[in-house]
Amino acid sequence: ETFVDEYGNDLDMLILSCNQESLRHEFAIICAYFVDPGKVGEGRNTLLNNPLEWWEKWKMLMGNAIINKKPYSILGELLVLEYLIESGEKVEWIGVDSGIYDIESKDSNYEVKSTIKKYQSQITISSQFQLENKKSLYLYFLRLEVGVDGESIDLVVERLIKLGYSEALIEKQLESLNLDRGSHIRKEKYKVLEKRKYEVDSNFPRITNNSFVDGKVPKSIIHIIYTVDLEGVEYTIW
């Protein structure tokens, strides 16, 4: 983050923070390693030259449990949220709270899938409930590409706030994904190459309870994950 000192000069600062009191001792070890300059300042120079590489190594060591969703997946959900709000829908972003669907309204649910693969249109469905619909269900598919120009989480958040989405709420939602304000991930930019909308109805390829005898998943099968190829499935462009 950038701070201003007492003389009005901008200072770029890298902040380490932990909001879990129970882990303060473990966090202190990370901080101690961070401030240790190393022999002849080698550790400090390495850190200053590439702080993100230092952080990635720590994430790998600790199991990389910082964020389950890829940044482009979150960006895709926010872009769909923005589109629906602009279309006059009263919607809530609930995927961040581990809901079955990513976005919901009174009458409809919305699932969002994003990819950075240029040619494949395969999506992973994470459970037998994800495409089960008691309300109208739509699947939005986005194809993105990393670029110096384009959309970023921060840019879409700024527009959502202007549309009336609660700033406090969206910041809380992003913080729950460890995407605090000032995070470099929120500034990563992607070009939107393709946007598809699918109505998830009887013609859409999916596995639900109705796919099985007696309308329920066979006994002892707890969790189903499967891949759907969207090529050949009818869609509209949004």
XYZ file of C-alpha atoms in Angstrom:
238
model
C 0.000 0.000 0.000
C 1.058 3.610 -0.447
C 1.322 5.942 2.528
C 2.259 9.602 2.816
C 4.932 10.595 5.326
C 4.982 13.795 7.374
C 6.703 15.639 4.508
C 4.075 14.666 1.919
C 6.210 12.015 0.211
C 4.609 8.777 -1.024
C 6.001 5.658 0.604
C 5.338 2.201 -0.809
C 4.794 -0.200 2.081
C 4.340 -3.972 2.207
C 2.091 -4.857 5.146
C 1.955 -8.212 6.892
C -1.168 -8.689 8.985
C -3.011 -11.492 10.725
C -6.574 -11.218 11.995
C -6.505 -14.496 13.925
C -5.393 -13.899 17.498
C -4.887 -17.617 18.125
C -2.161 -17.723 15.450
C -0.196 -14.704 16.649
C 2.861 -16.748 17.681
C 3.046 -18.589 14.356
C 2.573 -15.291 12.538
C 5.368 -13.725 14.587
C 7.761 -16.365 13.228
C 6.930 -15.309 9.673
C 7.435 -11.654 10.575
C 10.758 -12.410 12.271
C 11.986 -14.112 9.126
C 10.738 -11.163 7.100
C 12.756 -8.555 9.036
C 15.916 -10.689 9.269
C 18.370 -9.156 6.753
C 20.379 -12.381 6.390
C 24.125 -12.629 5.905
C 25.574 -9.409 4.519
C 22.018 -8.291 3.750
C 21.461 -11.037 1.141
C 18.054 -11.995 2.495
C 16.887 -8.409 2.564
C 18.059 -7.717 -0.989
C 16.299 -10.823 -2.305
C 13.108 -9.795 -0.552
C 13.245 -6.217 -1.844
C 13.927 -7.322 -5.405
C 11.072 -9.847 -5.528
C 8.696 -9.735 -2.530
C 6.006 -11.734 -4.355
C 8.378 -14.666 -4.858
C 9.091 -14.642 -1.103
C 5.360 -14.688 -0.378
C 4.630 -17.471 -2.882
C 7.224 -19.683 -1.173
C 5.562 -19.125 2.198
C 2.156 -19.946 0.722
C 3.497 -23.195 -0.714
C 5.050 -24.102 2.632
C 1.763 -23.537 4.447
C -0.327 -25.445 1.926
C -1.397 -22.490 -0.236
C -4.709 -22.274 1.618
C -4.869 -18.532 1.179
C -7.485 -18.595 -1.534
C -9.339 -21.458 -3.170
C -10.738 -19.545 -6.111
C -8.496 -18.254 -8.854
C -8.426 -14.453 -9.243
C -9.971 -14.696 -12.712
C -12.833 -16.779 -11.282
C -13.633 -14.075 -8.752
C -13.347 -11.446 -11.485
C -15.814 -13.438 -13.608
C -18.330 -13.573 -10.776
C -18.041 -9.831 -10.202
C -18.502 -9.100 -13.913
C -21.684 -11.181 -13.983
C -22.877 -9.503 -10.780
C -22.333 -6.111 -12.425
C -24.153 -7.205 -15.596
C -27.172 -8.472 -13.661
C -27.405 -5.308 -11.558
C -27.184 -3.160 -14.692
C -29.968 -5.309 -16.171
C -32.213 -4.348 -13.266
C -31.930 -7.591 -11.307
C -31.870 -7.515 -7.501
C -29.109 -10.013 -6.825
C -26.709 -11.088 -4.099
C -23.188 -12.446 -4.455
C -23.277 -15.584 -2.298
C -20.543 -17.808 -3.771
C -18.052 -16.071 -1.511
C -19.958 -17.519 1.470
C -19.571 -21.083 0.130
C -23.092 -21.125 -1.243
C -24.070 -23.754 -3.801
C -24.480 -21.015 -6.411
C -22.427 -17.879 -7.015
C -25.232 -15.328 -7.359
C -28.912 -15.480 -6.532
C -32.071 -13.433 -6.838
C -35.618 -14.046 -5.658
C -36.541 -16.053 -8.749
C -33.222 -17.253 -10.187
C -29.814 -18.686 -9.347
C -26.657 -17.974 -11.320
C -23.519 -20.091 -11.583
C -20.363 -18.520 -13.041
C -17.475 -20.383 -14.647
C -14.361 -18.679 -16.010
C -11.335 -19.978 -17.878
C -8.064 -18.615 -19.218
C -7.742 -21.488 -21.703
C -8.098 -20.080 -25.198
C -9.768 -22.987 -26.911
C -11.264 -25.434 -24.419
C -14.769 -24.901 -23.079
C -14.800 -27.487 -20.340
C -16.082 -26.675 -16.874
C -15.882 -28.582 -13.606
C -19.065 -29.093 -11.612
C -18.088 -29.532 -7.979
C -21.109 -31.411 -6.676
C -24.345 -33.101 -7.667
C -26.190 -30.121 -6.191
C -24.462 -27.346 -8.145
C -26.762 -27.627 -11.174
C -29.833 -28.772 -9.263
C -32.464 -26.096 -9.692
C -35.675 -25.370 -7.849
C -35.614 -21.856 -9.304
C -34.559 -20.767 -12.778
C -30.855 -21.508 -13.153
C -28.388 -19.902 -15.546
C -24.733 -20.612 -16.158
C -22.444 -17.788 -17.289
C -19.187 -18.737 -18.969
C -16.316 -16.289 -19.478
C -13.093 -16.761 -21.403
C -10.368 -14.431 -20.161
C -6.768 -13.651 -21.047
C -4.077 -12.095 -18.894
C -3.121 -8.661 -20.223
C -1.726 -5.265 -19.330
C -5.110 -3.750 -20.167
C -8.565 -5.009 -19.365
C -10.655 -5.724 -16.316
C -9.472 -6.195 -12.749
C -11.203 -6.966 -9.472
C -10.547 -3.416 -8.251
C -11.983 -1.840 -11.401
C -15.190 -3.871 -11.226
C -15.543 -3.258 -7.474
C -15.317 0.488 -8.105
C -18.104 0.271 -10.696
C -20.258 -1.942 -8.464
C -20.063 0.621 -5.671
C -21.165 3.330 -8.106
C -24.129 1.106 -9.016
C -25.144 1.048 -5.371
C -23.561 -2.178 -4.146
C -22.500 -1.791 -0.502
C -18.803 -0.915 -0.266
C -18.608 -2.279 3.280
C -20.225 -5.551 2.212
C -18.081 -6.180 -0.841
C -14.883 -5.346 1.054
C -15.931 -7.789 3.780
C -16.657 -10.429 1.130
C -13.282 -9.920 -0.521
C -11.495 -9.933 2.840
C -13.020 -13.352 3.529
C -11.104 -14.503 0.433
C -7.948 -12.828 1.767
C -8.241 -10.165 -0.918
C -7.913 -7.158 1.343
C -7.872 -3.644 -0.050
C -4.474 -3.011 -1.629
C -3.846 -6.658 -2.549
C -1.820 -6.981 -5.760
C -4.167 -9.759 -6.917
C -7.042 -7.275 -7.074
C -5.069 -5.246 -9.618
C -4.280 -8.121 -12.002
C -5.854 -7.389 -15.398
C -7.605 -9.699 -17.825
C -9.071 -9.180 -21.266
C -12.556 -10.602 -21.722
C -12.462 -12.708 -24.899
C -15.854 -14.392 -24.732
C -19.068 -14.277 -22.690
C -21.708 -16.990 -22.908
C -25.006 -17.511 -21.097
C -26.618 -20.948 -20.775
C -30.063 -21.768 -19.460
C -29.695 -24.860 -17.293
C -32.800 -26.822 -18.243
C -33.642 -30.399 -19.278
C -31.454 -30.022 -22.387
C -28.335 -29.001 -20.467
C -25.854 -31.843 -19.728
C -25.741 -32.338 -15.966
C -25.902 -34.839 -13.119
C -28.600 -34.297 -10.498
C -30.614 -36.477 -8.154
C -33.045 -37.133 -11.007
C -30.226 -38.742 -12.989
C -30.460 -41.811 -10.741
C -33.000 -44.540 -10.057
C -35.637 -43.474 -7.515
C -34.526 -39.843 -7.929
C -31.658 -39.972 -5.458
C -27.921 -40.582 -5.438
C -27.047 -44.237 -4.723
C -26.296 -45.075 -1.117
C -22.705 -44.501 0.052
C -21.914 -42.076 -2.808
C -21.182 -38.884 -0.925
C -19.753 -36.450 -3.454
C -19.787 -36.255 -7.250
C -17.417 -34.076 -9.296
C -17.675 -34.109 -13.081
C -16.594 -32.200 -16.182
C -18.940 -30.770 -18.798
C -17.844 -29.860 -22.324
C -19.890 -26.812 -23.324
C -19.139 -27.126 -27.031
C -22.341 -27.902 -28.889
C -24.575 -26.711 -26.057
C -26.882 -23.861 -27.076
C -26.068 -20.469 -25.577
C -26.557 -16.739 -26.010
C -23.973 -13.952 -25.871
C -24.359 -11.399 -23.111
